[in-house]
């Protein structure tokens, strides 16, 4: 997709900008509809959080009827592995619906057995996010890059829950690898060497001060707008826990020696 900042076309909706944060707090706090279960699988966790998000949506009047929205997405030729996409000319915003029962990508620390050393070794891999991980990723995109992603609501299809968000229209051209490295350095991120996490043609970055990691950083996810600024979009943002923080810092520091 091509994006450009165009705030003059955007319809301000300040009352809605807190919906993303409110849903995240509900899923991550003691109010959650389905309590966390020790030892639950990733699939069980995703189901629990989906139920909690649906409960929040009912209480917050964010349950949407899918019929009208699905027709819009069917008419659109945009979208990908993570989302179905529709652009509103009237509002100057892109609307993104997750595929039913799936909530985009997320990066996590895991372990795999090394036959040579006969030991489990840590690595960062990309996999399916849970609803809470997905919402947290979007919150970090808003916070770090001053984006304005809004949680519009949710609906249910045969294959599961769908999360609908919207974000501003940005038009421009894909950036270069050099521009990506430059803008992330200015923002305080260090490149994580040898860790694409998704594909071999993208970067990964870490800001150890805020413990924020950014994955899936390829040229298609950075836009150079008319004024020359480079704007990151749709990165996979992760708040690192202690184990991931230590692992990423070791990789970065090891490459400097």
PDB file of C-alpha atoms in Angstrom:
ATOM      1  CA  UNK A   1       0.000   0.000   0.000  1.00  0.00           C
ATOM      2  CA  UNK A   2       1.016   3.621  -0.480  1.00  0.00           C
ATOM      3  CA  UNK A   3       0.533   6.046   2.359  1.00  0.00           C
ATOM      4  CA  UNK A   4       1.006   9.702   3.029  1.00  0.00           C
ATOM      5  CA  UNK A   5       0.178  11.836   6.031  1.00  0.00           C
ATOM      6  CA  UNK A   6      -2.934  13.796   5.134  1.00  0.00           C
ATOM      7  CA  UNK A   7      -4.398  15.105   8.370  1.00  0.00           C
ATOM      8  CA  UNK A   8      -6.562  17.627   6.520  1.00  0.00           C
ATOM      9  CA  UNK A   9      -8.738  14.752   5.269  1.00  0.00           C
ATOM     10  CA  UNK A  10      -8.972  12.982   8.577  1.00  0.00           C
ATOM     11  CA  UNK A  11     -12.167  13.160  10.620  1.00  0.00           C
ATOM     12  CA  UNK A  12     -11.053  13.728  14.247  1.00  0.00           C
ATOM     13  CA  UNK A  13     -12.669  11.324  16.680  1.00  0.00           C
ATOM     14  CA  UNK A  14     -10.919  11.984  20.019  1.00  0.00           C
ATOM     15  CA  UNK A  15     -13.463  10.002  22.027  1.00  0.00           C
ATOM     16  CA  UNK A  16     -12.455   6.855  20.160  1.00  0.00           C
ATOM     17  CA  UNK A  17      -8.689   7.095  20.517  1.00  0.00           C
ATOM     18  CA  UNK A  18      -8.766   5.509  23.985  1.00  0.00           C
ATOM     19  CA  UNK A  19     -10.606   2.361  22.874  1.00  0.00           C
ATOM     20  CA  UNK A  20      -7.392   0.506  22.092  1.00  0.00           C
ATOM     21  CA  UNK A  21      -5.928   1.269  25.493  1.00  0.00           C
ATOM     22  CA  UNK A  22      -9.176   0.435  27.270  1.00  0.00           C
ATOM     23  CA  UNK A  23      -9.456  -2.964  25.599  1.00  0.00           C
ATOM     24  CA  UNK A  24      -5.822  -3.732  26.384  1.00  0.00           C
ATOM     25  CA  UNK A  25      -6.320  -2.894  30.059  1.00  0.00           C
ATOM     26  CA  UNK A  26      -9.414  -5.088  30.221  1.00  0.00           C
ATOM     27  CA  UNK A  27      -7.693  -8.111  28.696  1.00  0.00           C
ATOM     28  CA  UNK A  28      -4.508  -7.675  30.714  1.00  0.00           C
ATOM     29  CA  UNK A  29      -6.070  -6.904  34.073  1.00  0.00           C
ATOM     30  CA  UNK A  30      -8.058  -8.653  36.760  1.00  0.00           C
ATOM     31  CA  UNK A  31     -11.351  -7.799  35.005  1.00  0.00           C
ATOM     32  CA  UNK A  32     -10.724 -10.297  32.194  1.00  0.00           C
ATOM     33  CA  UNK A  33     -13.726 -12.508  31.545  1.00  0.00           C
ATOM     34  CA  UNK A  34     -11.731 -15.741  31.544  1.00  0.00           C
ATOM     35  CA  UNK A  35      -8.984 -15.902  34.199  1.00  0.00           C
ATOM     36  CA  UNK A  36      -5.484 -16.921  33.170  1.00  0.00           C
ATOM     37  CA  UNK A  37      -4.762 -20.593  33.675  1.00  0.00           C
ATOM     38  CA  UNK A  38      -1.231 -21.735  34.634  1.00  0.00           C
ATOM     39  CA  UNK A  39       0.302 -23.896  31.940  1.00  0.00           C
ATOM     40  CA  UNK A  40      -2.247 -23.001  29.272  1.00  0.00           C
ATOM     41  CA  UNK A  41      -1.225 -23.453  25.660  1.00  0.00           C
ATOM     42  CA  UNK A  42      -0.887 -20.605  23.189  1.00  0.00           C
ATOM     43  CA  UNK A  43      -4.185 -21.626  21.572  1.00  0.00           C
ATOM     44  CA  UNK A  44      -5.947 -21.746  24.951  1.00  0.00           C
ATOM     45  CA  UNK A  45      -4.557 -18.333  25.849  1.00  0.00           C
ATOM     46  CA  UNK A  46      -5.740 -16.900  22.529  1.00  0.00           C
ATOM     47  CA  UNK A  47      -9.232 -18.307  23.077  1.00  0.00           C
ATOM     48  CA  UNK A  48      -9.388 -16.927  26.632  1.00  0.00           C
ATOM     49  CA  UNK A  49      -8.329 -13.470  25.497  1.00  0.00           C
ATOM     50  CA  UNK A  50     -10.754 -13.546  22.574  1.00  0.00           C
ATOM     51  CA  UNK A  51     -13.637 -14.225  24.969  1.00  0.00           C
ATOM     52  CA  UNK A  52     -12.486 -11.386  27.200  1.00  0.00           C
ATOM     53  CA  UNK A  53     -12.244  -9.010  24.243  1.00  0.00           C
ATOM     54  CA  UNK A  54     -15.772  -9.909  23.152  1.00  0.00           C
ATOM     55  CA  UNK A  55     -17.026  -9.239  26.673  1.00  0.00           C
ATOM     56  CA  UNK A  56     -15.279  -5.857  26.671  1.00  0.00           C
ATOM     57  CA  UNK A  57     -16.760  -5.024  23.251  1.00  0.00           C
ATOM     58  CA  UNK A  58     -20.290  -5.777  24.441  1.00  0.00           C
ATOM     59  CA  UNK A  59     -19.875  -3.527  27.463  1.00  0.00           C
ATOM     60  CA  UNK A  60     -18.204  -0.783  25.396  1.00  0.00           C
ATOM     61  CA  UNK A  61     -20.725  -0.957  22.514  1.00  0.00           C
ATOM     62  CA  UNK A  62     -17.976  -2.106  20.132  1.00  0.00           C
ATOM     63  CA  UNK A  63     -19.647  -5.247  18.779  1.00  0.00           C
ATOM     64  CA  UNK A  64     -20.011  -4.736  15.033  1.00  0.00           C
ATOM     65  CA  UNK A  65     -22.278  -6.367  12.481  1.00  0.00           C
ATOM     66  CA  UNK A  66     -20.029  -8.053   9.922  1.00  0.00           C
ATOM     67  CA  UNK A  67     -22.320  -7.860   6.899  1.00  0.00           C
ATOM     68  CA  UNK A  68     -21.655  -4.258   5.867  1.00  0.00           C
ATOM     69  CA  UNK A  69     -17.945  -4.445   6.614  1.00  0.00           C
ATOM     70  CA  UNK A  70     -17.373  -7.701   4.742  1.00  0.00           C
ATOM     71  CA  UNK A  71     -18.931  -6.212   1.616  1.00  0.00           C
ATOM     72  CA  UNK A  72     -16.440  -3.348   1.745  1.00  0.00           C
ATOM     73  CA  UNK A  73     -13.468  -5.655   2.127  1.00  0.00           C
ATOM     74  CA  UNK A  74     -14.681  -7.885  -0.692  1.00  0.00           C
ATOM     75  CA  UNK A  75     -14.682  -4.875  -3.022  1.00  0.00           C
ATOM     76  CA  UNK A  76     -11.136  -3.927  -2.028  1.00  0.00           C
ATOM     77  CA  UNK A  77      -8.121  -5.438  -3.750  1.00  0.00           C
ATOM     78  CA  UNK A  78      -5.823  -4.720  -0.806  1.00  0.00           C
ATOM     79  CA  UNK A  79      -4.829  -6.955   2.066  1.00  0.00           C
ATOM     80  CA  UNK A  80      -2.377  -9.663   2.986  1.00  0.00           C
ATOM     81  CA  UNK A  81      -1.536 -12.424   5.412  1.00  0.00           C
ATOM     82  CA  UNK A  82      -2.409 -10.361   8.478  1.00  0.00           C
ATOM     83  CA  UNK A  83      -5.379  -8.223   7.427  1.00  0.00           C
ATOM     84  CA  UNK A  84      -8.164  -7.516   5.028  1.00  0.00           C
ATOM     85  CA  UNK A  85      -7.943  -3.847   4.057  1.00  0.00           C
ATOM     86  CA  UNK A  86     -10.423  -1.209   2.890  1.00  0.00           C
ATOM     87  CA  UNK A  87      -9.794   2.495   2.291  1.00  0.00           C
ATOM     88  CA  UNK A  88     -12.410   5.143   3.134  1.00  0.00           C
ATOM     89  CA  UNK A  89     -12.194   8.118   0.771  1.00  0.00           C
ATOM     90  CA  UNK A  90     -14.570  10.078   2.962  1.00  0.00           C
ATOM     91  CA  UNK A  91     -12.484   9.735   6.096  1.00  0.00           C
ATOM     92  CA  UNK A  92      -9.029   9.412   4.582  1.00  0.00           C
ATOM     93  CA  UNK A  93      -8.382   6.302   6.658  1.00  0.00           C
ATOM     94  CA  UNK A  94      -7.499   2.682   6.073  1.00  0.00           C
ATOM     95  CA  UNK A  95      -9.597   0.069   7.850  1.00  0.00           C
ATOM     96  CA  UNK A  96      -7.964  -3.246   8.684  1.00  0.00           C
ATOM     97  CA  UNK A  97      -9.778  -6.408   9.749  1.00  0.00           C
ATOM     98  CA  UNK A  98      -7.826  -9.378  11.045  1.00  0.00           C
ATOM     99  CA  UNK A  99      -8.603 -12.733   9.462  1.00  0.00           C
ATOM    100  CA  UNK A 100     -11.159 -14.600  11.556  1.00  0.00           C
ATOM    101  CA  UNK A 101      -9.599 -16.350  14.536  1.00  0.00           C
ATOM    102  CA  UNK A 102      -6.137 -14.916  13.789  1.00  0.00           C
ATOM    103  CA  UNK A 103      -4.571 -11.778  15.215  1.00  0.00           C
ATOM    104  CA  UNK A 104      -1.555 -10.914  13.116  1.00  0.00           C
ATOM    105  CA  UNK A 105       2.078 -11.694  13.799  1.00  0.00           C
ATOM    106  CA  UNK A 106       4.016 -11.525  17.025  1.00  0.00           C
ATOM    107  CA  UNK A 107       7.661 -12.171  17.853  1.00  0.00           C
ATOM    108  CA  UNK A 108       8.611 -14.192  20.926  1.00  0.00           C
ATOM    109  CA  UNK A 109      11.659 -15.746  22.546  1.00  0.00           C
ATOM    110  CA  UNK A 110      11.774 -19.522  22.291  1.00  0.00           C
ATOM    111  CA  UNK A 111      14.320 -22.337  22.543  1.00  0.00           C
ATOM    112  CA  UNK A 112      15.495 -25.014  20.129  1.00  0.00           C
ATOM    113  CA  UNK A 113      17.877 -27.898  20.501  1.00  0.00           C
ATOM    114  CA  UNK A 114      21.334 -27.508  18.978  1.00  0.00           C
ATOM    115  CA  UNK A 115      22.641 -30.926  17.922  1.00  0.00           C
ATOM    116  CA  UNK A 116      26.215 -29.669  17.851  1.00  0.00           C
ATOM    117  CA  UNK A 117      26.285 -28.301  21.404  1.00  0.00           C
ATOM    118  CA  UNK A 118      23.625 -30.696  22.702  1.00  0.00           C
ATOM    119  CA  UNK A 119      21.950 -27.759  24.431  1.00  0.00           C
ATOM    120  CA  UNK A 120      18.774 -25.731  24.101  1.00  0.00           C
ATOM    121  CA  UNK A 121      19.549 -22.331  22.612  1.00  0.00           C
ATOM    122  CA  UNK A 122      17.351 -19.214  22.594  1.00  0.00           C
ATOM    123  CA  UNK A 123      16.069 -17.629  19.418  1.00  0.00           C
ATOM    124  CA  UNK A 124      13.381 -15.164  18.395  1.00  0.00           C
ATOM    125  CA  UNK A 125      10.711 -16.477  16.042  1.00  0.00           C
ATOM    126  CA  UNK A 126       7.589 -15.036  14.457  1.00  0.00           C
ATOM    127  CA  UNK A 127       4.230 -16.633  15.091  1.00  0.00           C
ATOM    128  CA  UNK A 128       0.528 -15.924  15.524  1.00  0.00           C
ATOM    129  CA  UNK A 129      -0.335 -13.306  18.130  1.00  0.00           C
ATOM    130  CA  UNK A 130      -3.001 -13.632  20.781  1.00  0.00           C
ATOM    131  CA  UNK A 131      -5.563 -10.791  20.983  1.00  0.00           C
ATOM    132  CA  UNK A 132      -3.694  -9.164  23.884  1.00  0.00           C
ATOM    133  CA  UNK A 133      -0.350  -9.396  22.077  1.00  0.00           C
ATOM    134  CA  UNK A 134      -1.916  -7.878  18.977  1.00  0.00           C
ATOM    135  CA  UNK A 135      -3.393  -4.954  20.898  1.00  0.00           C
ATOM    136  CA  UNK A 136      -0.103  -4.370  22.697  1.00  0.00           C
ATOM    137  CA  UNK A 137       1.714  -4.325  19.355  1.00  0.00           C
ATOM    138  CA  UNK A 138      -0.634  -1.605  18.083  1.00  0.00           C
ATOM    139  CA  UNK A 139      -0.279   0.430  21.273  1.00  0.00           C
ATOM    140  CA  UNK A 140       3.500   0.379  20.896  1.00  0.00           C
ATOM    141  CA  UNK A 141       3.183   1.497  17.262  1.00  0.00           C
ATOM    142  CA  UNK A 142       1.124   4.481  18.436  1.00  0.00           C
ATOM    143  CA  UNK A 143       3.475   5.312  21.283  1.00  0.00           C
ATOM    144  CA  UNK A 144       6.847   4.933  19.583  1.00  0.00           C
ATOM    145  CA  UNK A 145       5.990   6.277  16.135  1.00  0.00           C
ATOM    146  CA  UNK A 146       3.170   8.720  17.007  1.00  0.00           C
ATOM    147  CA  UNK A 147       0.698   6.740  14.941  1.00  0.00           C
ATOM    148  CA  UNK A 148      -3.066   7.010  15.445  1.00  0.00           C
ATOM    149  CA  UNK A 149      -4.345   3.441  15.206  1.00  0.00           C
ATOM    150  CA  UNK A 150      -7.905   3.211  16.542  1.00  0.00           C
ATOM    151  CA  UNK A 151      -9.713   0.070  17.687  1.00  0.00           C
ATOM    152  CA  UNK A 152     -13.063   0.320  15.917  1.00  0.00           C
ATOM    153  CA  UNK A 153     -14.586  -2.863  17.283  1.00  0.00           C
ATOM    154  CA  UNK A 154     -14.925  -6.612  16.839  1.00  0.00           C
ATOM    155  CA  UNK A 155     -17.260  -9.088  15.213  1.00  0.00           C
ATOM    156  CA  UNK A 156     -17.566 -12.865  14.961  1.00  0.00           C
ATOM    157  CA  UNK A 157     -17.354 -14.996  11.814  1.00  0.00           C
ATOM    158  CA  UNK A 158     -17.542 -18.763  11.415  1.00  0.00           C
ATOM    159  CA  UNK A 159     -13.794 -19.155  12.008  1.00  0.00           C
ATOM    160  CA  UNK A 160     -13.629 -16.890  15.033  1.00  0.00           C
ATOM    161  CA  UNK A 161     -13.274 -13.335  16.300  1.00  0.00           C
ATOM    162  CA  UNK A 162     -12.269 -10.438  14.035  1.00  0.00           C
ATOM    163  CA  UNK A 163     -10.597  -7.228  15.251  1.00  0.00           C
ATOM    164  CA  UNK A 164     -11.220  -4.061  13.211  1.00  0.00           C
ATOM    165  CA  UNK A 165      -8.861  -1.097  13.425  1.00  0.00           C
ATOM    166  CA  UNK A 166      -8.315   2.053  11.393  1.00  0.00           C
ATOM    167  CA  UNK A 167      -5.321   4.305  10.803  1.00  0.00           C
ATOM    168  CA  UNK A 168      -4.474   7.464   8.920  1.00  0.00           C
ATOM    169  CA  UNK A 169      -3.813   7.622   5.211  1.00  0.00           C
ATOM    170  CA  UNK A 170      -0.153   8.113   4.311  1.00  0.00           C
ATOM    171  CA  UNK A 171       1.033   8.450   0.736  1.00  0.00           C
ATOM    172  CA  UNK A 172       4.609   8.156  -0.411  1.00  0.00           C
ATOM    173  CA  UNK A 173       7.256   5.784  -1.663  1.00  0.00           C
ATOM    174  CA  UNK A 174       8.980   2.789  -0.053  1.00  0.00           C
ATOM    175  CA  UNK A 175      12.194   3.772   1.714  1.00  0.00           C
ATOM    176  CA  UNK A 176      15.662   2.336   1.221  1.00  0.00           C
ATOM    177  CA  UNK A 177      17.530   0.063   3.657  1.00  0.00           C
ATOM    178  CA  UNK A 178      19.867   2.940   4.448  1.00  0.00           C
ATOM    179  CA  UNK A 179      16.958   5.194   5.343  1.00  0.00           C
ATOM    180  CA  UNK A 180      15.525   2.517   7.622  1.00  0.00           C
ATOM    181  CA  UNK A 181      18.802   2.203   9.526  1.00  0.00           C
ATOM    182  CA  UNK A 182      19.088   5.979   9.820  1.00  0.00           C
ATOM    183  CA  UNK A 183      15.596   6.681  11.113  1.00  0.00           C
ATOM    184  CA  UNK A 184      15.718   3.845  13.645  1.00  0.00           C
ATOM    185  CA  UNK A 185      19.059   5.079  14.936  1.00  0.00           C
ATOM    186  CA  UNK A 186      17.605   8.559  15.402  1.00  0.00           C
ATOM    187  CA  UNK A 187      14.718   7.008  17.345  1.00  0.00           C
ATOM    188  CA  UNK A 188      17.160   5.253  19.688  1.00  0.00           C
ATOM    189  CA  UNK A 189      16.958   1.730  18.266  1.00  0.00           C
ATOM    190  CA  UNK A 190      19.968  -0.519  17.732  1.00  0.00           C
ATOM    191  CA  UNK A 191      20.055  -3.061  14.940  1.00  0.00           C
ATOM    192  CA  UNK A 192      19.928  -6.660  16.118  1.00  0.00           C
ATOM    193  CA  UNK A 193      22.545  -8.493  14.027  1.00  0.00           C
ATOM    194  CA  UNK A 194      21.625 -11.729  12.296  1.00  0.00           C
ATOM    195  CA  UNK A 195      18.015 -11.652  13.448  1.00  0.00           C
ATOM    196  CA  UNK A 196      15.498 -11.066  10.664  1.00  0.00           C
ATOM    197  CA  UNK A 197      12.793 -12.929  12.665  1.00  0.00           C
ATOM    198  CA  UNK A 198      10.510 -13.141   9.640  1.00  0.00           C
ATOM    199  CA  UNK A 199      12.473 -13.139   6.390  1.00  0.00           C
ATOM    200  CA  UNK A 200      16.020 -12.600   5.230  1.00  0.00           C
ATOM    201  CA  UNK A 201      15.331  -9.235   3.592  1.00  0.00           C
ATOM    202  CA  UNK A 202      14.249  -7.278   6.677  1.00  0.00           C
ATOM    203  CA  UNK A 203      15.841  -5.832   9.802  1.00  0.00           C
ATOM    204  CA  UNK A 204      15.157  -6.178  13.516  1.00  0.00           C
ATOM    205  CA  UNK A 205      15.790  -3.433  16.083  1.00  0.00           C
ATOM    206  CA  UNK A 206      15.844  -2.999  19.852  1.00  0.00           C
ATOM    207  CA  UNK A 207      15.615   0.024  22.147  1.00  0.00           C
ATOM    208  CA  UNK A 208      17.101  -1.236  25.398  1.00  0.00           C
ATOM    209  CA  UNK A 209      16.103   1.921  27.285  1.00  0.00           C
ATOM    210  CA  UNK A 210      12.400   1.244  26.828  1.00  0.00           C
ATOM    211  CA  UNK A 211      12.758  -2.522  26.218  1.00  0.00           C
ATOM    212  CA  UNK A 212      10.916  -2.176  22.932  1.00  0.00           C
ATOM    213  CA  UNK A 213      11.761  -4.446  19.986  1.00  0.00           C
ATOM    214  CA  UNK A 214      10.726  -3.815  16.387  1.00  0.00           C
ATOM    215  CA  UNK A 215      10.607  -6.704  13.910  1.00  0.00           C
ATOM    216  CA  UNK A 216       9.553  -7.115  10.276  1.00  0.00           C
ATOM    217  CA  UNK A 217      11.362  -3.873   9.413  1.00  0.00           C
ATOM    218  CA  UNK A 218      11.626  -4.080   5.631  1.00  0.00           C
ATOM    219  CA  UNK A 219      11.373  -1.406   2.931  1.00  0.00           C
ATOM    220  CA  UNK A 220       7.666  -2.056   2.387  1.00  0.00           C
ATOM    221  CA  UNK A 221       6.958  -1.070   5.990  1.00  0.00           C
ATOM    222  CA  UNK A 222       8.650   2.338   5.828  1.00  0.00           C
ATOM    223  CA  UNK A 223       7.287   5.177   3.727  1.00  0.00           C
ATOM    224  CA  UNK A 224       9.227   8.223   2.546  1.00  0.00           C
ATOM    225  CA  UNK A 225       6.723  11.092   2.405  1.00  0.00           C
ATOM    226  CA  UNK A 226       6.941  14.234   0.280  1.00  0.00           C
ATOM    227  CA  UNK A 227       8.812  16.255   2.912  1.00  0.00           C
ATOM    228  CA  UNK A 228      11.516  13.584   3.019  1.00  0.00           C
ATOM    229  CA  UNK A 229      10.622  12.088   6.387  1.00  0.00           C
ATOM    230  CA  UNK A 230      10.620   8.305   6.716  1.00  0.00           C
ATOM    231  CA  UNK A 231       7.535   6.935   8.491  1.00  0.00           C
ATOM    232  CA  UNK A 232       7.511   3.384   9.956  1.00  0.00           C
ATOM    233  CA  UNK A 233       4.232   1.495   9.535  1.00  0.00           C
ATOM    234  CA  UNK A 234       2.994  -1.968  10.442  1.00  0.00           C
ATOM    235  CA  UNK A 235       6.089  -3.133  12.311  1.00  0.00           C
ATOM    236  CA  UNK A 236       5.800  -6.027  14.744  1.00  0.00           C
ATOM    237  CA  UNK A 237       6.381  -4.232  18.044  1.00  0.00           C
ATOM    238  CA  UNK A 238       7.146  -6.240  21.184  1.00  0.00           C
ATOM    239  CA  UNK A 239       7.797  -5.232  24.779  1.00  0.00           C
ATOM    240  CA  UNK A 240      10.653  -7.472  25.880  1.00  0.00           C
ATOM    241  CA  UNK A 241      10.534  -9.387  29.145  1.00  0.00           C
ATOM    242  CA  UNK A 242      13.729 -10.027  31.118  1.00  0.00           C
ATOM    243  CA  UNK A 243      14.701 -13.121  29.130  1.00  0.00           C
ATOM    244  CA  UNK A 244      14.220 -11.471  25.732  1.00  0.00           C
ATOM    245  CA  UNK A 245      15.948  -8.279  26.926  1.00  0.00           C
ATOM    246  CA  UNK A 246      19.040 -10.177  28.049  1.00  0.00           C
ATOM    247  CA  UNK A 247      19.127 -12.210  24.830  1.00  0.00           C
ATOM    248  CA  UNK A 248      18.806  -9.196  22.536  1.00  0.00           C
ATOM    249  CA  UNK A 249      21.393  -7.180  24.458  1.00  0.00           C
ATOM    250  CA  UNK A 250      23.861 -10.082  24.250  1.00  0.00           C
ATOM    251  CA  UNK A 251      23.392 -10.296  20.480  1.00  0.00           C
ATOM    252  CA  UNK A 252      23.851  -6.565  19.996  1.00  0.00           C
ATOM    253  CA  UNK A 253      26.831  -6.239  22.339  1.00  0.00           C
ATOM    254  CA  UNK A 254      28.470  -9.390  20.999  1.00  0.00           C
ATOM    255  CA  UNK A 255      28.481  -7.963  17.478  1.00  0.00           C
ATOM    256  CA  UNK A 256      30.258  -4.825  18.689  1.00  0.00           C
ATOM    257  CA  UNK A 257      33.210  -6.723  20.169  1.00  0.00           C
TER     258      UNK A 257
END
